[in-house]
mmCIF file of N, CA and C in Angstrom:
data_model
loop_
_atom_site.group_PDB
_atom_site.id
_atom_site.type_symbol
_atom_site.label_atom_id
_atom_site.label_comp_id
_atom_site.label_asym_id
_atom_site.label_seq_id
_atom_site.Cartn_x
_atom_site.Cartn_y
_atom_site.Cartn_z
ATOM 1 N N VAL A 1 -89.155 -56.826 -242.028
ATOM 2 C CA VAL A 1 -89.050 -55.510 -241.412
ATOM 3 C C VAL A 1 -87.575 -55.192 -241.185
ATOM 4 N N ASP A 2 -87.172 -54.028 -241.625
ATOM 5 C CA ASP A 2 -85.780 -53.605 -241.471
ATOM 6 C C ASP A 2 -85.627 -52.887 -240.135
ATOM 7 N N HIS A 3 -84.781 -53.420 -239.251
ATOM 8 C CA HIS A 3 -84.580 -52.825 -237.927
ATOM 9 C C HIS A 3 -83.267 -52.063 -237.845
ATOM 10 N N SER A 4 -82.683 -51.738 -238.970
ATOM 11 C CA SER A 4 -81.406 -51.034 -238.943
ATOM 12 C C SER A 4 -81.610 -49.599 -238.459
ATOM 13 N N ILE A 5 -80.561 -49.048 -237.922
ATOM 14 C CA ILE A 5 -80.598 -47.684 -237.403
ATOM 15 C C ILE A 5 -79.574 -46.863 -238.168
ATOM 16 N N SER A 6 -79.993 -45.736 -238.654
ATOM 17 C CA SER A 6 -79.110 -44.818 -239.355
ATOM 18 C C SER A 6 -78.492 -43.858 -238.347
ATOM 19 N N TYR A 7 -77.341 -43.328 -238.672
ATOM 20 C CA TYR A 7 -76.747 -42.348 -237.755
ATOM 21 C C TYR A 7 -77.549 -41.062 -237.733
ATOM 22 N N TRP A 8 -78.480 -40.866 -238.676
ATOM 23 C CA TRP A 8 -79.350 -39.687 -238.653
ATOM 24 C C TRP A 8 -80.461 -39.834 -237.627
ATOM 25 N N ASP A 9 -80.600 -41.018 -237.011
ATOM 26 C CA ASP A 9 -81.624 -41.244 -235.996
ATOM 27 C C ASP A 9 -81.218 -40.706 -234.630
ATOM 28 N N PHE A 10 -79.975 -40.348 -234.458
ATOM 29 C CA PHE A 10 -79.484 -39.924 -233.149
ATOM 30 C C PHE A 10 -79.542 -38.403 -233.000
ATOM 31 N N THR A 11 -79.907 -37.946 -231.829
ATOM 32 C CA THR A 11 -80.087 -36.518 -231.561
ATOM 33 C C THR A 11 -78.843 -35.700 -231.877
ATOM 34 N N LEU A 12 -77.669 -36.206 -231.540
ATOM 35 C CA LEU A 12 -76.447 -35.428 -231.754
ATOM 36 C C LEU A 12 -76.194 -35.122 -233.227
ATOM 37 N N THR A 13 -76.716 -35.942 -234.125
ATOM 38 C CA THR A 13 -76.537 -35.657 -235.549
ATOM 39 C C THR A 13 -77.646 -34.767 -236.091
ATOM 40 N N ARG A 14 -78.560 -34.368 -235.234
ATOM 41 C CA ARG A 14 -79.689 -33.539 -235.653
ATOM 42 C C ARG A 14 -79.744 -32.229 -234.864
ATOM 43 N N LEU A 15 -78.653 -31.843 -234.241
ATOM 44 C CA LEU A 15 -78.654 -30.625 -233.435
ATOM 45 C C LEU A 15 -78.878 -29.371 -234.270
ATOM 46 N N ASP A 16 -78.601 -29.437 -235.566
ATOM 47 C CA ASP A 16 -78.853 -28.270 -236.410
ATOM 48 C C ASP A 16 -80.345 -27.918 -236.426
ATOM 49 N N GLY A 17 -81.197 -28.926 -236.518
ATOM 50 C CA GLY A 17 -82.640 -28.684 -236.499
ATOM 51 C C GLY A 17 -83.115 -28.138 -235.173
ATOM 52 N N LEU A 18 -82.588 -28.691 -234.090
ATOM 53 C CA LEU A 18 -82.945 -28.172 -232.762
ATOM 54 C C LEU A 18 -82.468 -26.731 -232.607
ATOM 55 N N GLY A 19 -81.269 -26.458 -233.082
ATOM 56 C CA GLY A 19 -80.729 -25.099 -233.009
ATOM 57 C C GLY A 19 -81.547 -24.115 -233.830
ATOM 58 N N LEU A 20 -81.977 -24.537 -235.019
ATOM 59 C CA LEU A 20 -82.811 -23.654 -235.841
ATOM 60 C C LEU A 20 -84.171 -23.418 -235.200
ATOM 61 N N GLY A 21 -84.692 -24.407 -234.493
ATOM 62 C CA GLY A 21 -85.938 -24.220 -233.757
ATOM 63 C C GLY A 21 -85.780 -23.195 -232.646
ATOM 64 N N VAL A 22 -84.659 -23.259 -231.946
ATOM 65 C CA VAL A 22 -84.358 -22.272 -230.900
ATOM 66 C C VAL A 22 -84.204 -20.892 -231.524
ATOM 67 N N LEU A 23 -83.516 -20.836 -232.670
ATOM 68 C CA LEU A 23 -83.340 -19.560 -233.359
ATOM 69 C C LEU A 23 -84.685 -18.960 -233.765
ATOM 70 N N ALA A 24 -85.583 -19.773 -234.308
ATOM 71 C CA ALA A 24 -86.908 -19.282 -234.697
ATOM 72 C C ALA A 24 -87.662 -18.760 -233.480
ATOM 73 N N ALA A 25 -87.606 -19.509 -232.373
ATOM 74 C CA ALA A 25 -88.299 -19.072 -231.148
ATOM 75 C C ALA A 25 -87.726 -17.746 -230.650
ATOM 76 N N TRP A 26 -86.420 -17.586 -230.716
ATOM 77 C CA TRP A 26 -85.772 -16.350 -230.269
ATOM 78 C C TRP A 26 -86.150 -15.187 -231.197
ATOM 79 N N LEU A 27 -86.138 -15.451 -232.517
ATOM 80 C CA LEU A 27 -86.458 -14.393 -233.479
ATOM 81 C C LEU A 27 -87.865 -13.849 -233.292
ATOM 82 N N VAL A 28 -88.841 -14.745 -233.131
ATOM 83 C CA VAL A 28 -90.232 -14.273 -233.038
ATOM 84 C C VAL A 28 -90.520 -13.575 -231.711
ATOM 85 N N ARG A 29 -89.632 -13.711 -230.753
ATOM 86 C CA ARG A 29 -89.810 -13.028 -229.466
ATOM 87 C C ARG A 29 -89.001 -11.728 -229.365
ATOM 88 N N ASN A 30 -88.208 -11.426 -230.382
ATOM 89 C CA ASN A 30 -87.376 -10.236 -230.391
ATOM 90 C C ASN A 30 -88.024 -9.207 -231.320
ATOM 91 N N GLU A 31 -88.640 -8.196 -230.751
ATOM 92 C CA GLU A 31 -89.414 -7.230 -231.531
ATOM 93 C C GLU A 31 -88.549 -6.467 -232.534
ATOM 94 N N HIS A 32 -87.328 -6.127 -232.159
ATOM 95 C CA HIS A 32 -86.447 -5.416 -233.090
ATOM 96 C C HIS A 32 -86.173 -6.267 -234.337
ATOM 97 N N LEU A 33 -85.873 -7.546 -234.146
ATOM 98 C CA LEU A 33 -85.609 -8.429 -235.284
ATOM 99 C C LEU A 33 -86.872 -8.682 -236.103
ATOM 100 N N MET A 34 -88.015 -8.727 -235.440
ATOM 101 C CA MET A 34 -89.266 -8.909 -236.174
ATOM 102 C C MET A 34 -89.577 -7.678 -237.036
ATOM 103 N N GLN A 35 -89.217 -6.489 -236.565
ATOM 104 C CA GLN A 35 -89.394 -5.283 -237.384
ATOM 105 C C GLN A 35 -88.529 -5.363 -238.643
ATOM 106 N N ILE A 36 -87.295 -5.840 -238.489
ATOM 107 C CA ILE A 36 -86.407 -6.022 -239.644
ATOM 108 C C ILE A 36 -87.001 -7.059 -240.593
ATOM 109 N N ALA A 37 -87.512 -8.159 -240.034
ATOM 110 C CA ALA A 37 -88.108 -9.216 -240.847
ATOM 111 C C ALA A 37 -89.336 -8.702 -241.592
ATOM 112 N N ARG A 38 -90.132 -7.839 -240.951
ATOM 113 C CA ARG A 38 -91.316 -7.273 -241.611
ATOM 114 C C ARG A 38 -90.922 -6.509 -242.874
ATOM 115 N N ARG A 39 -89.827 -5.765 -242.778
ATOM 116 C CA ARG A 39 -89.372 -4.986 -243.940
ATOM 117 C C ARG A 39 -88.806 -5.888 -245.033
ATOM 118 N N ARG A 40 -88.391 -7.070 -244.678
ATOM 119 C CA ARG A 40 -87.784 -7.994 -245.651
ATOM 120 C C ARG A 40 -88.667 -9.219 -245.907
ATOM 121 N N ARG A 41 -89.940 -9.065 -245.690
ATOM 122 C CA ARG A 41 -90.893 -10.172 -245.823
ATOM 123 C C ARG A 41 -90.877 -10.771 -247.230
ATOM 124 N N ARG A 42 -90.838 -9.941 -248.252
ATOM 125 C CA ARG A 42 -90.849 -10.443 -249.632
ATOM 126 C C ARG A 42 -89.599 -11.301 -249.901
ATOM 127 N N ILE A 43 -88.456 -10.854 -249.450
ATOM 128 C CA ILE A 43 -87.214 -11.624 -249.621
ATOM 129 C C ILE A 43 -87.328 -12.956 -248.883
ATOM 130 N N MET A 44 -87.904 -12.922 -247.697
ATOM 131 C CA MET A 44 -88.046 -14.160 -246.922
ATOM 132 C C MET A 44 -88.950 -15.159 -247.639
ATOM 133 N N LYS A 45 -89.985 -14.663 -248.317
ATOM 134 C CA LYS A 45 -90.865 -15.568 -249.074
ATOM 135 C C LYS A 45 -90.104 -16.220 -250.223
ATOM 136 N N TRP A 46 -89.244 -15.454 -250.900
ATOM 137 C CA TRP A 46 -88.434 -16.019 -251.970
ATOM 138 C C TRP A 46 -87.421 -17.021 -251.418
ATOM 139 N N VAL A 47 -86.850 -16.706 -250.281
ATOM 140 C CA VAL A 47 -85.914 -17.642 -249.641
ATOM 141 C C VAL A 47 -86.637 -18.942 -249.294
ATOM 142 N N LEU A 48 -87.840 -18.831 -248.737
ATOM 143 C CA LEU A 48 -88.620 -20.025 -248.403
ATOM 144 C C LEU A 48 -88.933 -20.844 -249.650
ATOM 145 N N ALA A 49 -89.320 -20.176 -250.725
ATOM 146 C CA ALA A 49 -89.603 -20.890 -251.982
ATOM 147 C C ALA A 49 -88.354 -21.609 -252.477
ATOM 148 N N GLY A 50 -87.207 -20.941 -252.406
ATOM 149 C CA GLY A 50 -85.953 -21.569 -252.827
ATOM 150 C C GLY A 50 -85.594 -22.767 -251.962
ATOM 151 N N LEU A 51 -85.770 -22.633 -250.655
ATOM 152 C CA LEU A 51 -85.480 -23.742 -249.749
ATOM 153 C C LEU A 51 -86.412 -24.925 -250.015
ATOM 154 N N CYS A 52 -87.676 -24.633 -250.291
ATOM 155 C CA CYS A 52 -88.618 -25.717 -250.613
ATOM 156 C C CYS A 52 -88.218 -26.412 -251.907
ATOM 157 N N ALA A 53 -87.745 -25.644 -252.894
ATOM 158 C CA ALA A 53 -87.285 -26.239 -254.151
ATOM 159 C C ALA A 53 -86.070 -27.125 -253.913
ATOM 160 N N ILE A 54 -85.140 -26.668 -253.085
ATOM 161 C CA ILE A 54 -83.965 -27.482 -252.742
ATOM 162 C C ILE A 54 -84.399 -28.763 -252.049
ATOM 163 N N CYS A 55 -85.325 -28.651 -251.114
ATOM 164 C CA CYS A 55 -85.824 -29.835 -250.392
ATOM 165 C C CYS A 55 -86.490 -30.817 -251.349
ATOM 166 N N ALA A 56 -87.278 -30.295 -252.286
ATOM 167 C CA ALA A 56 -87.944 -31.163 -253.262
ATOM 168 C C ALA A 56 -86.910 -31.874 -254.123
ATOM 169 N N TRP A 57 -85.883 -31.153 -254.556
ATOM 170 C CA TRP A 57 -84.838 -31.764 -255.377
ATOM 171 C C TRP A 57 -84.087 -32.824 -254.587
ATOM 172 N N LEU A 58 -83.706 -32.492 -253.354
ATOM 173 C CA LEU A 58 -82.962 -33.455 -252.530
ATOM 174 C C LEU A 58 -83.788 -34.694 -252.213
ATOM 175 N N SER A 59 -85.107 -34.531 -252.098
ATOM 176 C CA SER A 59 -85.947 -35.686 -251.777
ATOM 177 C C SER A 59 -85.984 -36.700 -252.920
ATOM 178 N N GLN A 60 -85.638 -36.261 -254.117
ATOM 179 C CA GLN A 60 -85.641 -37.153 -255.275
ATOM 180 C C GLN A 60 -84.297 -37.840 -255.493
ATOM 181 N N GLN A 61 -83.293 -37.454 -254.717
ATOM 182 C CA GLN A 61 -81.966 -38.035 -254.886
ATOM 183 C C GLN A 61 -81.867 -39.349 -254.126
ATOM 184 N N THR A 62 -81.061 -40.251 -254.631
ATOM 185 C CA THR A 62 -80.924 -41.566 -253.990
ATOM 186 C C THR A 62 -79.620 -41.689 -253.217
ATOM 187 N N ASN A 63 -78.774 -40.688 -253.264
ATOM 188 C CA ASN A 63 -77.498 -40.716 -252.566
ATOM 189 C C ASN A 63 -77.732 -40.490 -251.064
ATOM 190 N N ASP A 64 -77.396 -41.467 -250.235
ATOM 191 C CA ASP A 64 -77.613 -41.354 -248.788
ATOM 192 C C ASP A 64 -76.831 -40.204 -248.168
ATOM 193 N N LEU A 65 -75.747 -39.773 -248.800
ATOM 194 C CA LEU A 65 -74.963 -38.664 -248.260
ATOM 195 C C LEU A 65 -75.725 -37.345 -248.326
ATOM 196 N N LEU A 66 -76.775 -37.288 -249.129
ATOM 197 C CA LEU A 66 -77.569 -36.064 -249.246
ATOM 198 C C LEU A 66 -78.669 -35.991 -248.199
ATOM 199 N N LEU A 67 -78.817 -37.030 -247.388
ATOM 200 C CA LEU A 67 -79.855 -37.021 -246.353
ATOM 201 C C LEU A 67 -79.596 -35.914 -245.330
ATOM 202 N N GLY A 68 -78.366 -35.769 -244.892
ATOM 203 C CA GLY A 68 -78.022 -34.735 -243.909
ATOM 204 C C GLY A 68 -78.332 -33.340 -244.397
ATOM 205 N N PRO A 69 -77.820 -32.946 -245.588
ATOM 206 C CA PRO A 69 -78.179 -31.619 -246.104
ATOM 207 C C PRO A 69 -79.678 -31.460 -246.315
ATOM 208 N N GLY A 70 -80.350 -32.536 -246.725
ATOM 209 C CA GLY A 70 -81.796 -32.462 -246.922
ATOM 210 C C GLY A 70 -82.523 -32.136 -245.631
ATOM 211 N N ILE A 71 -82.115 -32.795 -244.543
ATOM 212 C CA ILE A 71 -82.723 -32.528 -243.242
ATOM 213 C C ILE A 71 -82.422 -31.101 -242.796
ATOM 214 N N PHE A 72 -81.197 -30.640 -243.048
ATOM 215 C CA PHE A 72 -80.830 -29.277 -242.677
ATOM 216 C C PHE A 72 -81.677 -28.256 -243.427
ATOM 217 N N PHE A 73 -81.792 -28.406 -244.760
ATOM 218 C CA PHE A 73 -82.570 -27.443 -245.546
ATOM 219 C C PHE A 73 -84.048 -27.489 -245.181
ATOM 220 N N LEU A 74 -84.549 -28.662 -244.840
ATOM 221 C CA LEU A 74 -85.936 -28.777 -244.393
ATOM 222 C C LEU A 74 -86.134 -28.032 -243.070
ATOM 223 N N SER A 75 -85.184 -28.168 -242.153
ATOM 224 C CA SER A 75 -85.248 -27.452 -240.872
ATOM 225 C C SER A 75 -85.150 -25.948 -241.083
ATOM 226 N N LEU A 76 -84.275 -25.539 -241.993
ATOM 227 C CA LEU A 76 -84.121 -24.118 -242.289
ATOM 228 C C LEU A 76 -85.407 -23.554 -242.905
ATOM 229 N N ALA A 77 -86.031 -24.312 -243.797
ATOM 230 C CA ALA A 77 -87.302 -23.882 -244.395
ATOM 231 C C ALA A 77 -88.376 -23.744 -243.315
ATOM 232 N N ALA A 78 -88.405 -24.676 -242.379
ATOM 233 C CA ALA A 78 -89.380 -24.601 -241.286
ATOM 234 C C ALA A 78 -89.133 -23.363 -240.432
ATOM 235 N N CYS A 79 -87.881 -23.044 -240.183
ATOM 236 C CA CYS A 79 -87.538 -21.853 -239.393
ATOM 237 C C CYS A 79 -88.052 -20.589 -240.083
ATOM 238 N N VAL A 80 -87.796 -20.460 -241.382
ATOM 239 C CA VAL A 80 -88.261 -19.287 -242.135
ATOM 240 C C VAL A 80 -89.791 -19.250 -242.160
ATOM 241 N N ALA A 81 -90.422 -20.407 -242.336
ATOM 242 C CA ALA A 81 -91.888 -20.464 -242.375
ATOM 243 C C ALA A 81 -92.500 -20.024 -241.050
ATOM 244 N N VAL A 82 -91.897 -20.434 -239.941
ATOM 245 C CA VAL A 82 -92.412 -20.042 -238.625
ATOM 246 C C VAL A 82 -92.343 -18.520 -238.463
ATOM 247 N N VAL A 83 -91.236 -17.925 -238.861
ATOM 248 C CA VAL A 83 -91.102 -16.470 -238.750
ATOM 249 C C VAL A 83 -92.128 -15.781 -239.650
ATOM 250 N N LEU A 84 -92.292 -16.273 -240.886
ATOM 251 C CA LEU A 84 -93.277 -15.676 -241.789
ATOM 252 C C LEU A 84 -94.692 -15.804 -241.253
ATOM 253 N N MET A 85 -95.021 -16.953 -240.689
ATOM 254 C CA MET A 85 -96.374 -17.127 -240.146
ATOM 255 C C MET A 85 -96.598 -16.230 -238.946
ATOM 256 N N ARG A 86 -95.550 -15.961 -238.204
ATOM 257 C CA ARG A 86 -95.672 -15.037 -237.072
ATOM 258 C C ARG A 86 -95.853 -13.600 -237.565
ATOM 259 N N LEU A 87 -95.223 -13.288 -238.700
ATOM 260 C CA LEU A 87 -95.365 -11.951 -239.279
ATOM 261 C C LEU A 87 -96.757 -11.737 -239.858
ATOM 262 N N GLU A 88 -97.348 -12.792 -240.412
ATOM 263 C CA GLU A 88 -98.647 -12.698 -241.066
ATOM 264 C C GLU A 88 -99.611 -13.708 -240.447
ATOM 265 N N PRO A 89 -100.070 -13.463 -239.219
ATOM 266 C CA PRO A 89 -100.904 -14.448 -238.525
ATOM 267 C C PRO A 89 -102.269 -14.687 -239.173
ATOM 268 N N LYS A 90 -102.750 -13.764 -239.992
ATOM 269 C CA LYS A 90 -104.055 -13.933 -240.646
ATOM 270 C C LYS A 90 -103.940 -14.657 -241.986
ATOM 271 N N ASP A 91 -102.711 -14.949 -242.403
ATOM 272 C CA ASP A 91 -102.484 -15.666 -243.648
ATOM 273 C C ASP A 91 -103.124 -17.055 -243.578
ATOM 274 N N LYS A 92 -103.621 -17.540 -244.706
ATOM 275 C CA LYS A 92 -104.311 -18.845 -244.740
ATOM 276 C C LYS A 92 -103.407 -19.974 -244.266
ATOM 277 N N LEU A 93 -102.131 -19.935 -244.646
ATOM 278 C CA LEU A 93 -101.206 -20.991 -244.231
ATOM 279 C C LEU A 93 -101.005 -20.969 -242.720
ATOM 280 N N ALA A 94 -100.885 -19.779 -242.144
ATOM 281 C CA ALA A 94 -100.726 -19.662 -240.695
ATOM 282 C C ALA A 94 -101.972 -20.187 -239.982
ATOM 283 N N GLU A 95 -103.146 -19.857 -240.504
ATOM 284 C CA GLU A 95 -104.392 -20.355 -239.904
ATOM 285 C C GLU A 95 -104.484 -21.872 -240.016
ATOM 286 N N PHE A 96 -104.040 -22.425 -241.151
ATOM 287 C CA PHE A 96 -104.049 -23.874 -241.346
ATOM 288 C C PHE A 96 -103.188 -24.563 -240.284
ATOM 289 N N PHE A 97 -101.987 -24.023 -240.040
ATOM 290 C CA PHE A 97 -101.091 -24.657 -239.079
ATOM 291 C C PHE A 97 -101.521 -24.451 -237.628
ATOM 292 N N ARG A 98 -102.483 -23.563 -237.390
ATOM 293 C CA ARG A 98 -103.025 -23.406 -236.045
ATOM 294 C C ARG A 98 -104.230 -24.304 -235.798
ATOM 295 N N ALA A 99 -104.589 -25.128 -236.775
ATOM 296 C CA ALA A 99 -105.723 -26.042 -236.617
ATOM 297 C C ALA A 99 -105.474 -26.942 -235.410
ATOM 298 N N ARG A 100 -106.510 -27.190 -234.663
ATOM 299 C CA ARG A 100 -106.417 -27.947 -233.411
ATOM 300 C C ARG A 100 -105.713 -29.308 -233.596
ATOM 301 N N ALA A 101 -106.063 -30.030 -234.649
ATOM 302 C CA ALA A 101 -105.471 -31.355 -234.886
ATOM 303 C C ALA A 101 -103.972 -31.243 -235.166
ATOM 304 N N LEU A 102 -103.567 -30.222 -235.932
ATOM 305 C CA LEU A 102 -102.144 -30.061 -236.229
ATOM 306 C C LEU A 102 -101.361 -29.617 -234.998
ATOM 307 N N VAL A 103 -101.960 -28.779 -234.173
ATOM 308 C CA VAL A 103 -101.302 -28.363 -232.927
ATOM 309 C C VAL A 103 -101.093 -29.582 -232.034
ATOM 310 N N PHE A 104 -102.103 -30.431 -231.932
ATOM 311 C CA PHE A 104 -101.979 -31.659 -231.147
ATOM 312 C C PHE A 104 -100.865 -32.541 -231.707
ATOM 313 N N LEU A 105 -100.863 -32.730 -233.023
ATOM 314 C CA LEU A 105 -99.836 -33.563 -233.648
ATOM 315 C C LEU A 105 -98.444 -32.974 -233.428
ATOM 316 N N GLY A 106 -98.321 -31.674 -233.566
ATOM 317 C CA GLY A 106 -97.034 -31.026 -233.354
ATOM 318 C C GLY A 106 -96.537 -31.168 -231.925
ATOM 319 N N LYS A 107 -97.454 -31.142 -230.999
ATOM 320 C CA LYS A 107 -97.088 -31.260 -229.590
ATOM 321 C C LYS A 107 -96.503 -32.626 -229.282
ATOM 322 N N TYR A 108 -97.018 -33.661 -229.931
ATOM 323 C CA TYR A 108 -96.584 -35.027 -229.637
ATOM 324 C C TYR A 108 -95.788 -35.672 -230.762
ATOM 325 N N SER A 109 -95.436 -34.931 -231.802
ATOM 326 C CA SER A 109 -94.829 -35.548 -232.983
ATOM 327 C C SER A 109 -93.461 -36.156 -232.702
ATOM 328 N N TYR A 110 -92.659 -35.561 -231.851
ATOM 329 C CA TYR A 110 -91.334 -36.133 -231.593
ATOM 330 C C TYR A 110 -91.485 -37.522 -230.983
ATOM 331 N N PHE A 111 -92.404 -37.645 -230.052
ATOM 332 C CA PHE A 111 -92.642 -38.955 -229.439
ATOM 333 C C PHE A 111 -93.201 -39.939 -230.463
ATOM 334 N N ILE A 112 -94.173 -39.478 -231.249
ATOM 335 C CA ILE A 112 -94.811 -40.363 -232.232
ATOM 336 C C ILE A 112 -93.793 -40.862 -233.238
ATOM 337 N N SER A 113 -92.923 -39.970 -233.719
ATOM 338 C CA SER A 113 -91.937 -40.375 -234.719
ATOM 339 C C SER A 113 -90.838 -41.232 -234.110
ATOM 340 N N SER A 114 -90.693 -41.213 -232.799
ATOM 341 C CA SER A 114 -89.643 -42.000 -232.144
ATOM 342 C C SER A 114 -90.082 -43.431 -231.869
ATOM 343 N N VAL A 115 -91.369 -43.704 -231.911
ATOM 344 C CA VAL A 115 -91.882 -45.031 -231.613
ATOM 345 C C VAL A 115 -91.581 -45.956 -232.784
ATOM 346 N N ARG A 116 -90.970 -47.085 -232.481
ATOM 347 C CA ARG A 116 -90.666 -48.086 -233.517
ATOM 348 C C ARG A 116 -91.516 -49.310 -233.264
ATOM 349 N N LEU A 117 -92.233 -49.722 -234.291
ATOM 350 C CA LEU A 117 -93.047 -50.922 -234.177
ATOM 351 C C LEU A 117 -92.170 -52.138 -234.477
ATOM 352 N N ILE A 118 -92.226 -53.116 -233.616
ATOM 353 C CA ILE A 118 -91.405 -54.332 -233.820
ATOM 354 C C ILE A 118 -92.249 -55.451 -234.349
#
């Protein structure tokens, strides 16, 4: 069992993801910005598709230096997805992510992912 710790395990190196989460929460609560997002929904879907493609490409790379950008683009994709799901709450993907089991997992996921088995 490898017990090494990467510098990506520390909160201070992951503040971009936390910041993007705050940004998503602020955006979905700001009606003026949501109106702008509604008008640009198609562009946002293309941006999300592009971010997912970047994430898929980065996940196949073996260079450890690409881990940071990969985490950033994944966080950015999640931010865009949250705004899109808020814009289209009846969408199948939005309904899927509101499933009781996923909501439970999301509520406790930070703790679950932080637990290290020795």
